[in-house]
PDB file of C-alpha atoms in Angstrom:
ATOM      1  CA  MET A  39      22.104  66.542  15.302  1.00 38.00           C
ATOM      2  CA  GLU A  40      22.620  69.858  13.513  1.00 44.00           C
ATOM      3  CA  ARG A  41      25.470  70.054  11.068  1.00 58.00           C
ATOM      4  CA  SER A  42      28.284  72.180  12.451  1.00 58.00           C
ATOM      5  CA  LEU A  43      27.114  72.154  16.080  1.00 85.00           C
ATOM      6  CA  LEU A  44      28.299  69.280  18.254  1.00 94.00           C
ATOM      7  CA  PHE A  45      28.261  71.552  21.292  1.00 98.00           C
ATOM      8  CA  ARG A  46      28.121  75.232  22.162  1.00 98.00           C
ATOM      9  CA  GLY A  47      30.235  76.502  25.036  1.00 99.00           C
ATOM     10  CA  SER A  48      33.125  74.775  26.771  1.00 99.00           C
ATOM     11  CA  ALA A  49      34.316  71.203  26.374  1.00 99.00           C
ATOM     12  CA  THR A  50      37.088  69.953  28.624  1.00 99.00           C
ATOM     13  CA  ALA A  51      39.931  68.112  26.935  1.00 99.00           C
ATOM     14  CA  LEU A  52      40.082  65.574  29.730  1.00 99.00           C
ATOM     15  CA  VAL A  53      43.246  64.029  31.114  1.00 99.00           C
ATOM     16  CA  THR A  54      43.510  60.248  31.163  1.00 99.00           C
ATOM     17  CA  PRO A  55      44.156  59.139  34.758  1.00 99.00           C
ATOM     18  CA  PHE A  56      46.795  56.494  35.388  1.00 99.00           C
ATOM     19  CA  HIS A  57      47.781  54.430  38.406  1.00 98.00           C
ATOM     20  CA  THR A  58      51.366  54.847  39.608  1.00 96.00           C
ATOM     21  CA  ASP A  59      52.298  51.666  37.730  1.00 96.00           C
ATOM     22  CA  GLY A  60      51.004  53.170  34.475  1.00 96.00           C
ATOM     23  CA  ARG A  61      47.698  51.313  34.162  1.00 98.00           C
ATOM     24  CA  VAL A  62      44.633  53.325  33.188  1.00 99.00           C
ATOM     25  CA  ASP A  63      42.624  54.206  36.296  1.00 99.00           C
ATOM     26  CA  TYR A  64      39.129  53.620  34.953  1.00 99.00           C
ATOM     27  CA  ALA A  65      37.413  54.288  38.279  1.00 99.00           C
ATOM     28  CA  ARG A  66      39.101  57.682  38.527  1.00 99.00           C
ATOM     29  CA  LEU A  67      38.166  58.396  34.916  1.00 99.00           C
ATOM     30  CA  GLU A  68      34.513  57.855  35.791  1.00 99.00           C
ATOM     31  CA  GLU A  69      34.889  60.265  38.724  1.00 99.00           C
ATOM     32  CA  LEU A  70      36.529  62.921  36.571  1.00 99.00           C
ATOM     33  CA  CYS A  71      33.817  62.667  33.929  1.00 99.00           C
ATOM     34  CA  ASP A  72      31.081  62.955  36.531  1.00 99.00           C
ATOM     35  CA  SER A  73      32.680  65.930  38.296  1.00 98.00           C
ATOM     36  CA  GLN A  74      33.117  67.760  34.991  1.00 99.00           C
ATOM     37  CA  ILE A  75      29.508  67.199  34.024  1.00 99.00           C
ATOM     38  CA  ARG A  76      28.292  68.278  37.453  1.00 98.00           C
ATOM     39  CA  ALA A  77      30.375  71.438  37.033  1.00 98.00           C
ATOM     40  CA  GLY A  78      28.368  72.254  33.926  1.00 98.00           C
ATOM     41  CA  VAL A  79      30.661  71.529  30.980  1.00 99.00           C
ATOM     42  CA  ASP A  80      28.956  71.347  27.618  1.00 99.00           C
ATOM     43  CA  ALA A  81      30.923  68.356  26.311  1.00 99.00           C
ATOM     44  CA  LEU A  82      33.872  66.097  27.081  1.00 99.00           C
ATOM     45  CA  VAL A  83      36.779  65.456  24.733  1.00 99.00           C
ATOM     46  CA  ILE A  84      38.453  62.132  25.445  1.00 99.00           C
ATOM     47  CA  CYS A  85      41.751  60.743  24.124  1.00 99.00           C
ATOM     48  CA  GLY A  86      43.058  63.995  22.718  1.00 97.00           C
ATOM     49  CA  THR A  87      46.480  65.540  23.279  1.00 97.00           C
ATOM     50  CA  THR A  88      45.679  66.230  26.933  1.00 98.00           C
ATOM     51  CA  GLY A  89      44.438  62.655  27.272  1.00 98.00           C
ATOM     52  CA  GLU A  90      47.826  61.272  26.150  1.00 98.00           C
ATOM     53  CA  ALA A  91      46.207  59.403  23.282  1.00 98.00           C
ATOM     54  CA  SER A  92      49.549  58.730  21.617  1.00 96.00           C
ATOM     55  CA  THR A  93      50.516  56.482  24.553  1.00 98.00           C
ATOM     56  CA  LEU A  94      47.306  54.446  24.491  1.00 98.00           C
ATOM     57  CA  PRO A  95      47.223  51.158  22.569  1.00 98.00           C
ATOM     58  CA  ASP A  96      44.037  50.804  20.544  1.00 98.00           C
ATOM     59  CA  ASP A  97      42.320  48.499  23.039  1.00 98.00           C
ATOM     60  CA  GLU A  98      42.947  50.955  25.880  1.00 99.00           C
ATOM     61  CA  HIS A  99      41.977  53.898  23.688  1.00 99.00           C
ATOM     62  CA  VAL A 100      38.592  52.362  22.927  1.00 99.00           C
ATOM     63  CA  ALA A 101      38.128  51.260  26.549  1.00 99.00           C
ATOM     64  CA  VAL A 102      38.797  54.802  27.793  1.00 99.00           C
ATOM     65  CA  VAL A 103      36.187  56.171  25.394  1.00 99.00           C
ATOM     66  CA  ARG A 104      33.695  53.465  26.368  1.00 99.00           C
ATOM     67  CA  THR A 105      34.210  54.286  30.062  1.00 99.00           C
ATOM     68  CA  ALA A 106      33.667  57.998  29.462  1.00 99.00           C
ATOM     69  CA  VAL A 107      30.516  57.338  27.445  1.00 99.00           C
ATOM     70  CA  SER A 108      29.159  55.173  30.245  1.00 99.00           C
ATOM     71  CA  ALA A 109      30.027  57.775  32.882  1.00 99.00           C
ATOM     72  CA  ALA A 110      28.459  60.596  30.868  1.00 99.00           C
ATOM     73  CA  SER A 111      25.291  58.538  30.425  1.00 98.00           C
ATOM     74  CA  GLY A 112      23.924  60.883  27.793  1.00 98.00           C
ATOM     75  CA  ARG A 113      24.261  64.021  29.914  1.00 98.00           C
ATOM     76  CA  VAL A 114      26.760  65.691  27.553  1.00 98.00           C
ATOM     77  CA  PRO A 115      28.290  64.725  24.208  1.00 98.00           C
ATOM     78  CA  VAL A 116      31.482  62.674  24.387  1.00 99.00           C
ATOM     79  CA  ILE A 117      33.895  63.509  21.580  1.00 99.00           C
ATOM     80  CA  ALA A 118      36.659  60.972  21.001  1.00 99.00           C
ATOM     81  CA  GLY A 119      40.070  61.609  19.527  1.00 99.00           C
ATOM     82  CA  MET A 120      40.971  59.169  16.750  1.00 98.00           C
ATOM     83  CA  GLY A 121      43.602  61.010  14.732  1.00 97.00           C
ATOM     84  CA  SER A 122      46.704  59.225  13.488  1.00 97.00           C
ATOM     85  CA  ASN A 123      49.600  59.718  11.096  1.00 95.00           C
ATOM     86  CA  ASP A 124      48.555  56.412   9.491  1.00 97.00           C
ATOM     87  CA  THR A 125      45.286  56.751   7.586  1.00 98.00           C
ATOM     88  CA  MET A 126      44.311  53.100   7.984  1.00 98.00           C
ATOM     89  CA  HIS A 127      44.993  53.312  11.718  1.00 98.00           C
ATOM     90  CA  GLY A 128      42.792  56.407  11.905  1.00 98.00           C
ATOM     91  CA  ILE A 129      40.031  54.555  10.064  1.00 99.00           C
ATOM     92  CA  ASN A 130      40.228  51.654  12.510  1.00 98.00           C
ATOM     93  CA  LEU A 131      40.233  53.979  15.523  1.00 99.00           C
ATOM     94  CA  ALA A 132      37.245  55.861  14.134  1.00 99.00           C
ATOM     95  CA  LYS A 133      35.356  52.593  13.856  1.00 99.00           C
ATOM     96  CA  GLY A 134      36.422  51.539  17.353  1.00 99.00           C
ATOM     97  CA  VAL A 135      35.387  54.702  19.170  1.00 99.00           C
ATOM     98  CA  THR A 136      32.159  54.878  17.170  1.00 99.00           C
ATOM     99  CA  ALA A 137      31.302  51.377  18.357  1.00 99.00           C
ATOM    100  CA  ALA A 138      32.215  52.474  21.905  1.00 99.00           C
ATOM    101  CA  GLY A 139      29.411  55.042  21.799  1.00 99.00           C
ATOM    102  CA  ALA A 140      31.165  58.336  21.083  1.00 98.00           C
ATOM    103  CA  ASP A 141      29.008  61.231  19.886  1.00 98.00           C
ATOM    104  CA  GLY A 142      31.671  62.829  17.711  1.00 98.00           C
ATOM    105  CA  LEU A 143      35.246  62.460  16.496  1.00 99.00           C
ATOM    106  CA  LEU A 144      38.297  64.712  16.902  1.00 99.00           C
ATOM    107  CA  ASN A 145      40.707  64.173  14.012  1.00 99.00           C
ATOM    108  CA  VAL A 146      44.177  65.711  14.282  1.00 98.00           C
ATOM    109  CA  THR A 147      46.398  66.248  11.266  1.00 97.00           C
ATOM    110  CA  PRO A 148      48.994  63.563  10.525  1.00 96.00           C
ATOM    111  CA  TYR A 149      52.285  64.252  12.295  1.00 93.00           C
ATOM    112  CA  TYR A 150      55.931  63.261  11.749  1.00 91.00           C
ATOM    113  CA  ASN A 151      55.320  61.844   8.250  1.00 90.00           C
ATOM    114  CA  LYS A 152      53.478  65.062   7.464  1.00 87.00           C
ATOM    115  CA  THR A 153      51.729  65.138   4.126  1.00 95.00           C
ATOM    116  CA  SER A 154      50.837  67.737   1.495  1.00 97.00           C
ATOM    117  CA  GLN A 155      47.587  69.684   1.507  1.00 98.00           C
ATOM    118  CA  ALA A 156      46.277  67.302  -1.166  1.00 98.00           C
ATOM    119  CA  GLY A 157      47.245  64.414   1.089  1.00 98.00           C
ATOM    120  CA  LEU A 158      45.364  66.038   3.964  1.00 98.00           C
ATOM    121  CA  VAL A 159      42.201  66.152   1.881  1.00 98.00           C
ATOM    122  CA  LYS A 160      42.459  62.462   1.003  1.00 98.00           C
ATOM    123  CA  HIS A 161      43.350  61.516   4.603  1.00 98.00           C
ATOM    124  CA  PHE A 162      40.432  63.410   6.127  1.00 99.00           C
ATOM    125  CA  GLU A 163      37.997  62.152   3.492  1.00 99.00           C
ATOM    126  CA  ALA A 164      38.999  58.543   4.146  1.00 99.00           C
ATOM    127  CA  THR A 165      38.855  58.774   7.934  1.00 99.00           C
ATOM    128  CA  ALA A 166      35.549  60.674   7.915  1.00 98.00           C
ATOM    129  CA  ALA A 167      34.031  57.978   5.700  1.00 98.00           C
ATOM    130  CA  ALA A 168      34.787  55.354   8.368  1.00 98.00           C
ATOM    131  CA  SER A 169      32.006  56.664  10.621  1.00 98.00           C
ATOM    132  CA  ASP A 170      28.675  58.443  10.396  1.00 97.00           C
ATOM    133  CA  LEU A 171      29.618  60.573  13.401  1.00 98.00           C
ATOM    134  CA  PRO A 172      30.310  64.303  13.069  1.00 98.00           C
ATOM    135  CA  VAL A 173      34.011  65.105  12.812  1.00 98.00           C
ATOM    136  CA  ILE A 174      35.976  68.023  14.264  1.00 98.00           C
ATOM    137  CA  LEU A 175      39.213  68.673  12.383  1.00 99.00           C
ATOM    138  CA  TYR A 176      42.056  69.499  14.779  1.00 98.00           C
ATOM    139  CA  ASN A 177      44.667  71.955  13.537  1.00 98.00           C
ATOM    140  CA  VAL A 178      47.621  72.297  15.918  1.00 96.00           C
ATOM    141  CA  PRO A 179      50.716  73.209  13.886  1.00 94.00           C
ATOM    142  CA  SER A 180      52.857  73.697  17.002  1.00 93.00           C
ATOM    143  CA  ARG A 181      52.489  69.965  17.681  1.00 92.00           C
ATOM    144  CA  THR A 182      52.345  68.494  14.192  1.00 93.00           C
ATOM    145  CA  ASN A 183      54.425  70.967  12.150  1.00 92.00           C
ATOM    146  CA  LEU A 184      51.608  70.829   9.607  1.00 96.00           C
ATOM    147  CA  ASN A 185      48.951  73.491   9.067  1.00 97.00           C
ATOM    148  CA  ILE A 186      45.547  72.946   7.480  1.00 98.00           C
ATOM    149  CA  GLU A 187      45.381  75.839   5.024  1.00 98.00           C
ATOM    150  CA  PRO A 188      42.090  77.736   4.563  1.00 98.00           C
ATOM    151  CA  GLU A 189      41.882  76.498   0.981  1.00 98.00           C
ATOM    152  CA  THR A 190      42.087  72.925   2.279  1.00 98.00           C
ATOM    153  CA  TYR A 191      39.196  73.564   4.644  1.00 98.00           C
ATOM    154  CA  TYR A 192      37.297  74.813   1.601  1.00 98.00           C
ATOM    155  CA  SER A 193      38.015  71.573  -0.259  1.00 98.00           C
ATOM    156  CA  LEU A 194      36.821  69.521   2.712  1.00 98.00           C
ATOM    157  CA  ALA A 195      33.596  71.482   3.208  1.00 96.00           C
ATOM    158  CA  LYS A 196      31.853  69.113   0.803  1.00 96.00           C
ATOM    159  CA  VAL A 197      32.326  66.208   3.244  1.00 97.00           C
ATOM    160  CA  GLU A 198      28.987  66.154   5.027  1.00 96.00           C
ATOM    161  CA  ASN A 199      30.116  64.829   8.405  1.00 97.00           C
ATOM    162  CA  ILE A 200      33.176  67.077   8.734  1.00 98.00           C
ATOM    163  CA  VAL A 201      31.372  69.780  10.653  1.00 98.00           C
ATOM    164  CA  ALA A 202      33.804  71.714  12.830  1.00 98.00           C
ATOM    165  CA  ILE A 203      37.364  72.875  13.417  1.00 98.00           C
ATOM    166  CA  LYS A 204      39.398  72.939  16.608  1.00 98.00           C
ATOM    167  CA  GLU A 205      41.731  75.723  15.545  1.00 98.00           C
ATOM    168  CA  CYS A 206      45.046  76.560  17.180  1.00 97.00           C
ATOM    169  CA  ASN A 207      46.094  78.937  14.397  1.00 97.00           C
ATOM    170  CA  MET A 208      43.850  81.907  15.098  1.00 96.00           C
ATOM    171  CA  ASN A 209      45.427  84.112  12.435  1.00 97.00           C
ATOM    172  CA  GLN A 210      43.753  82.169   9.642  1.00 97.00           C
ATOM    173  CA  VAL A 211      40.225  82.023  11.058  1.00 98.00           C
ATOM    174  CA  PRO A 212      39.012  85.141   9.200  1.00 98.00           C
ATOM    175  CA  ARG A 213      40.278  83.791   5.868  1.00 98.00           C
ATOM    176  CA  THR A 214      38.760  80.357   6.533  1.00 98.00           C
ATOM    177  CA  LYS A 215      35.412  81.964   7.287  1.00 97.00           C
ATOM    178  CA  GLN A 216      35.697  84.161   4.214  1.00 98.00           C
ATOM    179  CA  LEU A 217      36.199  81.091   2.038  1.00 98.00           C
ATOM    180  CA  CYS A 218      33.893  78.624   3.778  1.00 97.00           C
ATOM    181  CA  GLY A 219      31.117  80.776   5.197  1.00 95.00           C
ATOM    182  CA  ASN A 220      29.135  78.777   7.739  1.00 92.00           C
ATOM    183  CA  ALA A 221      30.306  75.357   6.575  1.00 96.00           C
ATOM    184  CA  TYR A 222      32.146  74.808   9.858  1.00 96.00           C
ATOM    185  CA  THR A 223      31.740  75.545  13.519  1.00 97.00           C
ATOM    186  CA  HIS A 224      34.953  76.947  14.979  1.00 98.00           C
ATOM    187  CA  TYR A 225      36.207  76.025  18.443  1.00 98.00           C
ATOM    188  CA  SER A 226      39.256  77.604  20.005  1.00 98.00           C
ATOM    189  CA  GLY A 227      42.037  75.130  20.696  1.00 98.00           C
ATOM    190  CA  GLU A 228      43.812  77.668  22.895  1.00 98.00           C
ATOM    191  CA  ASP A 229      42.516  78.729  26.303  1.00 98.00           C
ATOM    192  CA  GLY A 230      44.109  82.171  25.965  1.00 98.00           C
ATOM    193  CA  VAL A 231      42.090  83.285  22.934  1.00 98.00           C
ATOM    194  CA  VAL A 232      38.592  82.010  23.618  1.00 99.00           C
ATOM    195  CA  VAL A 233      36.947  85.433  23.531  1.00 99.00           C
ATOM    196  CA  PRO A 234      38.748  86.430  20.314  1.00 98.00           C
ATOM    197  CA  MET A 235      37.472  83.205  18.744  1.00 98.00           C
ATOM    198  CA  LEU A 236      33.940  83.920  19.963  1.00 99.00           C
ATOM    199  CA  SER A 237      34.167  87.429  18.509  1.00 98.00           C
ATOM    200  CA  LEU A 238      34.799  85.842  15.102  1.00 98.00           C
ATOM    201  CA  GLY A 239      31.665  83.741  15.401  1.00 97.00           C
ATOM    202  CA  GLY A 240      33.175  80.729  17.145  1.00 97.00           C
ATOM    203  CA  ALA A 241      31.012  78.381  19.187  1.00 98.00           C
ATOM    204  CA  GLY A 242      33.326  77.748  22.123  1.00 98.00           C
ATOM    205  CA  VAL A 243      36.525  76.133  23.294  1.00 99.00           C
ATOM    206  CA  ILE A 244      38.068  72.725  23.786  1.00 99.00           C
ATOM    207  CA  SER A 245      39.900  73.513  26.981  1.00 99.00           C
ATOM    208  CA  VAL A 246      42.910  72.227  28.907  1.00 99.00           C
ATOM    209  CA  LEU A 247      42.310  74.650  31.784  1.00 99.00           C
ATOM    210  CA  GLY A 248      38.816  73.212  32.095  1.00 99.00           C
ATOM    211  CA  ASN A 249      40.342  70.242  33.906  1.00 99.00           C
ATOM    212  CA  ILE A 250      40.725  72.483  36.961  1.00 99.00           C
ATOM    213  CA  LEU A 251      38.370  75.397  36.183  1.00 99.00           C
ATOM    214  CA  PRO A 252      35.417  73.913  34.311  1.00 99.00           C
ATOM    215  CA  GLU A 253      32.969  76.461  35.712  1.00 99.00           C
ATOM    216  CA  VAL A 254      35.109  79.422  34.651  1.00 99.00           C
ATOM    217  CA  MET A 255      35.499  78.193  31.093  1.00 99.00           C
ATOM    218  CA  ARG A 256      31.773  77.495  30.887  1.00 99.00           C
ATOM    219  CA  ASP A 257      30.881  80.874  32.390  1.00 99.00           C
ATOM    220  CA  MET A 258      33.166  82.705  29.963  1.00 99.00           C
ATOM    221  CA  THR A 259      31.566  81.196  26.888  1.00 99.00           C
ATOM    222  CA  HIS A 260      28.018  81.406  28.193  1.00 99.00           C
ATOM    223  CA  ALA A 261      28.477  85.042  29.232  1.00 99.00           C
ATOM    224  CA  TRP A 262      29.454  85.824  25.663  1.00 99.00           C
ATOM    225  CA  PHE A 263      26.452  83.996  24.226  1.00 98.00           C
ATOM    226  CA  ASP A 264      24.180  85.801  26.688  1.00 98.00           C
ATOM    227  CA  GLY A 265      25.467  89.158  25.464  1.00 98.00           C
ATOM    228  CA  ASN A 266      27.617  89.846  28.526  1.00 98.00           C
ATOM    229  CA  THR A 267      30.743  90.460  26.492  1.00 98.00           C
ATOM    230  CA  ALA A 268      32.475  92.555  29.157  1.00 98.00           C
ATOM    231  CA  GLU A 269      32.076  89.733  31.681  1.00 99.00           C
ATOM    232  CA  ALA A 270      33.446  87.231  29.180  1.00 99.00           C
ATOM    233  CA  ALA A 271      36.439  89.473  28.496  1.00 99.00           C
ATOM    234  CA  ALA A 272      37.087  89.944  32.215  1.00 99.00           C
ATOM    235  CA  LEU A 273      37.090  86.176  32.756  1.00 99.00           C
ATOM    236  CA  GLN A 274      39.468  85.740  29.815  1.00 99.00           C
ATOM    237  CA  ILE A 275      41.868  88.275  31.291  1.00 99.00           C
ATOM    238  CA  SER A 276      41.612  86.784  34.790  1.00 98.00           C
ATOM    239  CA  ILE A 277      43.053  83.421  33.702  1.00 98.00           C
ATOM    240  CA  ALA A 278      45.983  84.776  31.673  1.00 98.00           C
ATOM    241  CA  GLU A 279      48.736  84.006  34.191  1.00 98.00           C
ATOM    242  CA  LEU A 280      47.258  80.626  35.054  1.00 98.00           C
ATOM    243  CA  ILE A 281      47.246  79.664  31.377  1.00 98.00           C
ATOM    244  CA  THR A 282      50.921  80.565  31.136  1.00 98.00           C
ATOM    245  CA  ALA A 283      51.610  78.396  34.182  1.00 98.00           C
ATOM    246  CA  ILE A 284      49.769  75.316  32.917  1.00 98.00           C
ATOM    247  CA  PHE A 285      51.830  75.412  29.745  1.00 97.00           C
ATOM    248  CA  CYS A 286      55.187  75.930  31.469  1.00 97.00           C
ATOM    249  CA  GLU A 287      56.093  72.426  30.281  1.00 98.00           C
ATOM    250  CA  VAL A 288      54.658  70.129  27.630  1.00 97.00           C
ATOM    251  CA  ASN A 289      50.920  69.532  28.023  1.00 98.00           C
ATOM    252  CA  PRO A 290      49.569  67.585  29.929  1.00 98.00           C
ATOM    253  CA  ILE A 291      52.450  67.520  32.443  1.00 98.00           C
ATOM    254  CA  PRO A 292      51.494  70.793  34.209  1.00 99.00           C
ATOM    255  CA  ILE A 293      47.713  70.275  34.159  1.00 99.00           C
ATOM    256  CA  LYS A 294      48.110  66.832  35.717  1.00 98.00           C
ATOM    257  CA  GLU A 295      50.381  68.348  38.358  1.00 98.00           C
ATOM    258  CA  ALA A 296      47.808  71.085  38.957  1.00 98.00           C
ATOM    259  CA  LEU A 297      45.182  68.429  39.646  1.00 98.00           C
ATOM    260  CA  THR A 298      47.533  66.812  42.151  1.00 98.00           C
ATOM    261  CA  LEU A 299      48.258  70.145  43.831  1.00 98.00           C
ATOM    262  CA  LEU A 300      44.520  70.739  44.164  1.00 98.00           C
ATOM    263  CA  GLY A 301      43.924  67.329  45.741  1.00 96.00           C
ATOM    264  CA  GLN A 302      42.296  65.910  42.605  1.00 96.00           C
ATOM    265  CA  SER A 303      45.116  63.694  41.367  1.00 93.00           C
ATOM    266  CA  ALA A 304      44.840  61.905  38.033  1.00 95.00           C
ATOM    267  CA  GLY A 305      48.155  60.157  38.531  1.00 97.00           C
ATOM    268  CA  PRO A 306      51.353  60.513  36.528  1.00 98.00           C
ATOM    269  CA  CYS A 307      51.902  60.909  32.815  1.00 98.00           C
ATOM    270  CA  ARG A 308      53.165  58.024  30.739  1.00 98.00           C
ATOM    271  CA  LEU A 309      56.666  58.102  29.323  1.00 97.00           C
ATOM    272  CA  PRO A 310      58.121  59.793  27.416  1.00 97.00           C
ATOM    273  CA  LEU A 311      56.423  62.529  29.467  1.00 98.00           C
ATOM    274  CA  THR A 312      57.998  62.890  32.889  1.00 97.00           C
ATOM    275  CA  GLU A 313      57.318  64.569  36.208  1.00 97.00           C
ATOM    276  CA  ILE A 314      57.248  68.345  36.270  1.00 98.00           C
ATOM    277  CA  SER A 315      60.472  69.994  37.417  1.00 98.00           C
ATOM    278  CA  GLU A 316      60.558  71.214  40.996  1.00 97.00           C
ATOM    279  CA  LEU A 317      61.029  74.792  39.824  1.00 97.00           C
ATOM    280  CA  ASN A 318      57.930  74.659  37.647  1.00 98.00           C
ATOM    281  CA  ARG A 319      55.992  72.783  40.307  1.00 97.00           C
ATOM    282  CA  ARG A 320      56.534  75.684  42.682  1.00 97.00           C
ATOM    283  CA  ARG A 321      55.713  78.210  40.008  1.00 97.00           C
ATOM    284  CA  LEU A 322      52.500  76.359  39.220  1.00 98.00           C
ATOM    285  CA  ALA A 323      51.548  76.179  42.900  1.00 97.00           C
ATOM    286  CA  ARG A 324      52.124  79.920  43.222  1.00 97.00           C
ATOM    287  CA  SER A 325      49.929  80.665  40.211  1.00 98.00           C
ATOM    288  CA  LEU A 326      47.142  78.452  41.537  1.00 98.00           C
ATOM    289  CA  ARG A 327      47.269  80.238  44.894  1.00 97.00           C
ATOM    290  CA  GLU A 328      47.347  83.675  43.283  1.00 97.00           C
ATOM    291  CA  TYR A 329      44.205  82.761  41.389  1.00 97.00           C
ATOM    292  CA  GLY A 330      42.564  81.891  44.705  1.00 97.00           C
ATOM    293  CA  LEU A 331      42.708  78.109  44.636  1.00 97.00           C
ATOM    294  CA  THR A 332      43.710  76.001  47.635  1.00 96.00           C
ATOM    295  CA  VAL A 333      46.954  74.107  47.094  1.00 96.00           C
ATOM    296  CA  VAL A 334      47.602  70.885  48.993  1.00 91.00           C
ATOM    297  CA  GLY A 335      51.115  70.730  50.467  1.00 72.00           C
ATOM    298  CA  ALA A 336      52.587  73.050  53.046  1.00 51.00           C
ATOM    299  CA  ASP A 337      56.058  72.894  51.461  1.00 66.00           C
ATOM    300  CA  LEU A 338      55.013  74.830  48.390  1.00 64.00           C
TER     301      LEU A 338
END
């Protein structure tokens, strides 16, 4: 596998389906993986933020990854979240999902007990050393209240299997590239700025919206790579309102509700995440309809 290129295009940050009693619905997970792959996604990201990884005990976490790997059956790369605010826990998760067959790792910054930039370097070095798999660093300051500074990316560029960045702080991408050159592949962590990321040399997106519009997210990125930049921009603009709607509450509450409204239910979220409010449910249904999707439920 090439350094800095786990995938090129769109990877869906997949929801984790649950039964109404809170158990993982492994059969539904297999169906979701298969439908995404049939829709043409370039990779699957399992047990990330959208997959409610923070509510999964380690045995479930590894079992979810193993199920996705089996369902994918080599058709696309399966990238497994394994980030933690406890370095030793992250090391153990990295080993677990590697043994489960993942093709790559997604490693979010420590949260709550946030560390210094020097601590980030040591944390990412230690967790990357736990596996031979390629690692995508995940920078999402809005969630963690901790930003990976461009200079920290520069320090980590010497770690051979840290190959990419899922970046949710677009403002610093030019500086990171100025410092690090081609040491990393950049993926957008925000559905609303995929084309801007591609214009800066990015390789794609890890997408929440891809749970309901996998073809659109794929087509946007592939249009750009094929030189059809106007088409890519038009697709980016076309999903603007829908992106606002699927983030009307904390992710993944709205995207799971969107799946339900479209007759593709992945079940509820686990506490502390709750059901979407009725007001936002109606707003979401309206946005889905305005985009041209068929909503199940005559009362909406």
